């Protein structure tokens, strides 16, 4: 049961368990949302995030997808 209208999504980028930054996206890039949407990866290029944060090439990181909630339905 949804209580809020989704206005977009954001992807958290973490390195060694520490939140490095986020990216805003309009549509989900995976089926699962929340804690179970975790994807482990190694950066094959530099990844630029919001607020000028960068994950350098070759760094091991993981991502999680969360919804941005808007107006109450």
C-alpha atoms as an extended CHARMM CRD file, in Angstrom:
* protein
*
        73  EXT
         1         1  UNK       CA              0.0000000000        0.0000000000        0.0000000000  PROA      1               0.0000000000
         2         2  UNK       CA              1.5140000000        3.3050000000       -1.1010000000  PROA      2               0.0000000000
         3         3  UNK       CA              0.9330000000        6.3800000000        1.0300000000  PROA      3               0.0000000000
         4         4  UNK       CA              3.0390000000        8.8330000000       -1.0070000000  PROA      4               0.0000000000
         5         5  UNK       CA              3.4040000000        9.5360000000       -4.7160000000  PROA      5               0.0000000000
         6         6  UNK       CA              6.8870000000        8.6760000000       -6.0400000000  PROA      6               0.0000000000
         7         7  UNK       CA              8.5140000000       11.7260000000       -7.6650000000  PROA      7               0.0000000000
         8         8  UNK       CA             11.7450000000        9.9920000000       -8.6060000000  PROA      8               0.0000000000
         9         9  UNK       CA             14.4840000000        7.8040000000       -7.1740000000  PROA      9               0.0000000000
        10        10  UNK       CA             17.9930000000        8.1780000000       -5.8420000000  PROA      10              0.0000000000
        11        11  UNK       CA             20.9150000000        5.7720000000       -5.8570000000  PROA      11              0.0000000000
        12        12  UNK       CA             23.2470000000        5.7090000000       -2.8330000000  PROA      12              0.0000000000
        13        13  UNK       CA             26.9210000000        4.9910000000       -3.5160000000  PROA      13              0.0000000000
        14        14  UNK       CA             28.9120000000        3.5000000000       -0.6170000000  PROA      14              0.0000000000
        15        15  UNK       CA             32.5900000000        2.5670000000       -0.2850000000  PROA      15              0.0000000000
        16        16  UNK       CA             33.7390000000        0.4230000000        2.6660000000  PROA      16              0.0000000000
        17        17  UNK       CA             30.3350000000        0.8640000000        4.3220000000  PROA      17              0.0000000000
        18        18  UNK       CA             30.5450000000        4.6690000000        4.1760000000  PROA      18              0.0000000000
        19        19  UNK       CA             28.0840000000        6.7430000000        2.1510000000  PROA      19              0.0000000000
        20        20  UNK       CA             30.0320000000        8.6550000000       -0.5030000000  PROA      20              0.0000000000
        21        21  UNK       CA             27.2090000000       10.2930000000       -2.4420000000  PROA      21              0.0000000000
        22        22  UNK       CA             23.9560000000        9.9690000000       -4.3590000000  PROA      22              0.0000000000
        23        23  UNK       CA             22.5820000000       10.3230000000       -7.8780000000  PROA      23              0.0000000000
        24        24  UNK       CA             19.0180000000       11.3310000000       -8.7250000000  PROA      24              0.0000000000
        25        25  UNK       CA             17.2150000000        9.3310000000      -11.4240000000  PROA      25              0.0000000000
        26        26  UNK       CA             13.6690000000        9.4750000000      -12.8420000000  PROA      26              0.0000000000
        27        27  UNK       CA             12.9810000000        5.7530000000      -13.2800000000  PROA      27              0.0000000000
        28        28  UNK       CA             14.2600000000        2.8020000000      -11.2360000000  PROA      28              0.0000000000
        29        29  UNK       CA             17.2080000000        0.9600000000      -12.7760000000  PROA      29              0.0000000000
        30        30  UNK       CA             16.3790000000       -2.3410000000      -11.0040000000  PROA      30              0.0000000000
        31        31  UNK       CA             13.3730000000       -4.3250000000       -9.7930000000  PROA      31              0.0000000000
        32        32  UNK       CA             14.0610000000       -4.2380000000       -6.0430000000  PROA      32              0.0000000000
        33        33  UNK       CA             13.9060000000       -0.9970000000       -4.0360000000  PROA      33              0.0000000000
        34        34  UNK       CA             15.4650000000       -0.3420000000       -0.6270000000  PROA      34              0.0000000000
        35        35  UNK       CA             17.9480000000       -2.4430000000        1.3260000000  PROA      35              0.0000000000
        36        36  UNK       CA             17.5070000000       -5.5060000000       -0.9010000000  PROA      36              0.0000000000
        37        37  UNK       CA             18.3700000000       -3.5230000000       -4.0470000000  PROA      37              0.0000000000
        38        38  UNK       CA             22.0940000000       -3.6350000000       -3.1960000000  PROA      38              0.0000000000
        39        39  UNK       CA             24.4650000000       -4.1850000000       -6.1170000000  PROA      39              0.0000000000
        40        40  UNK       CA             28.2110000000       -4.6980000000       -5.5480000000  PROA      40              0.0000000000
        41        41  UNK       CA             30.5550000000       -3.4460000000       -8.2780000000  PROA      41              0.0000000000
        42        42  UNK       CA             34.0270000000       -2.1850000000       -9.1400000000  PROA      42              0.0000000000
        43        43  UNK       CA             34.2620000000        1.1820000000      -10.9110000000  PROA      43              0.0000000000
        44        44  UNK       CA             35.5590000000        0.7310000000      -14.4620000000  PROA      44              0.0000000000
        45        45  UNK       CA             35.6340000000        4.5310000000      -14.9340000000  PROA      45              0.0000000000
        46        46  UNK       CA             35.5200000000        7.5030000000      -12.5610000000  PROA      46              0.0000000000
        47        47  UNK       CA             31.9580000000        8.0100000000      -11.2620000000  PROA      47              0.0000000000
        48        48  UNK       CA             30.8800000000       11.6100000000      -10.6410000000  PROA      48              0.0000000000
        49        49  UNK       CA             28.1950000000       12.0450000000       -7.9860000000  PROA      49              0.0000000000
        50        50  UNK       CA             26.3070000000       15.0410000000       -6.6110000000  PROA      50              0.0000000000
        51        51  UNK       CA             28.2350000000       17.6860000000       -4.6520000000  PROA      51              0.0000000000
        52        52  UNK       CA             31.3970000000       16.9970000000       -6.7030000000  PROA      52              0.0000000000
        53        53  UNK       CA             32.1020000000       13.6200000000       -5.0900000000  PROA      53              0.0000000000
        54        54  UNK       CA             34.0480000000       11.1180000000       -7.2050000000  PROA      54              0.0000000000
        55        55  UNK       CA             34.5360000000        7.3590000000       -6.9590000000  PROA      55              0.0000000000
        56        56  UNK       CA             37.8320000000        6.6280000000       -8.6910000000  PROA      56              0.0000000000
        57        57  UNK       CA             38.3950000000        3.9090000000      -11.2730000000  PROA      57              0.0000000000
        58        58  UNK       CA             39.1350000000        0.5040000000       -9.7090000000  PROA      58              0.0000000000
        59        59  UNK       CA             37.3750000000        1.2640000000       -6.3930000000  PROA      59              0.0000000000
        60        60  UNK       CA             35.0550000000       -1.4070000000       -4.9840000000  PROA      60              0.0000000000
        61        61  UNK       CA             31.6360000000        0.0720000000       -4.1120000000  PROA      61              0.0000000000
        62        62  UNK       CA             27.9720000000       -0.8260000000       -3.7330000000  PROA      62              0.0000000000
        63        63  UNK       CA             24.7200000000        0.9260000000       -4.5590000000  PROA      63              0.0000000000
        64        64  UNK       CA             21.1680000000        0.9190000000       -3.1990000000  PROA      64              0.0000000000
        65        65  UNK       CA             18.0290000000        2.3780000000       -4.8010000000  PROA      65              0.0000000000
        66        66  UNK       CA             15.4600000000        4.3630000000       -2.7810000000  PROA      66              0.0000000000
        67        67  UNK       CA             12.3030000000        6.2530000000       -3.8150000000  PROA      67              0.0000000000
        68        68  UNK       CA             11.8340000000        9.9940000000       -3.3730000000  PROA      68              0.0000000000
        69        69  UNK       CA              8.3920000000       10.4990000000       -1.8690000000  PROA      69              0.0000000000
        70        70  UNK       CA              6.2050000000       13.4450000000       -2.8040000000  PROA      70              0.0000000000
        71        71  UNK       CA              2.6210000000       14.3620000000       -2.0010000000  PROA      71              0.0000000000
        72        72  UNK       CA              0.4600000000       12.1990000000        0.2070000000  PROA      72              0.0000000000
        73        73  UNK       CA             -2.0500000000       10.1720000000       -1.8360000000  PROA      73              0.0000000000
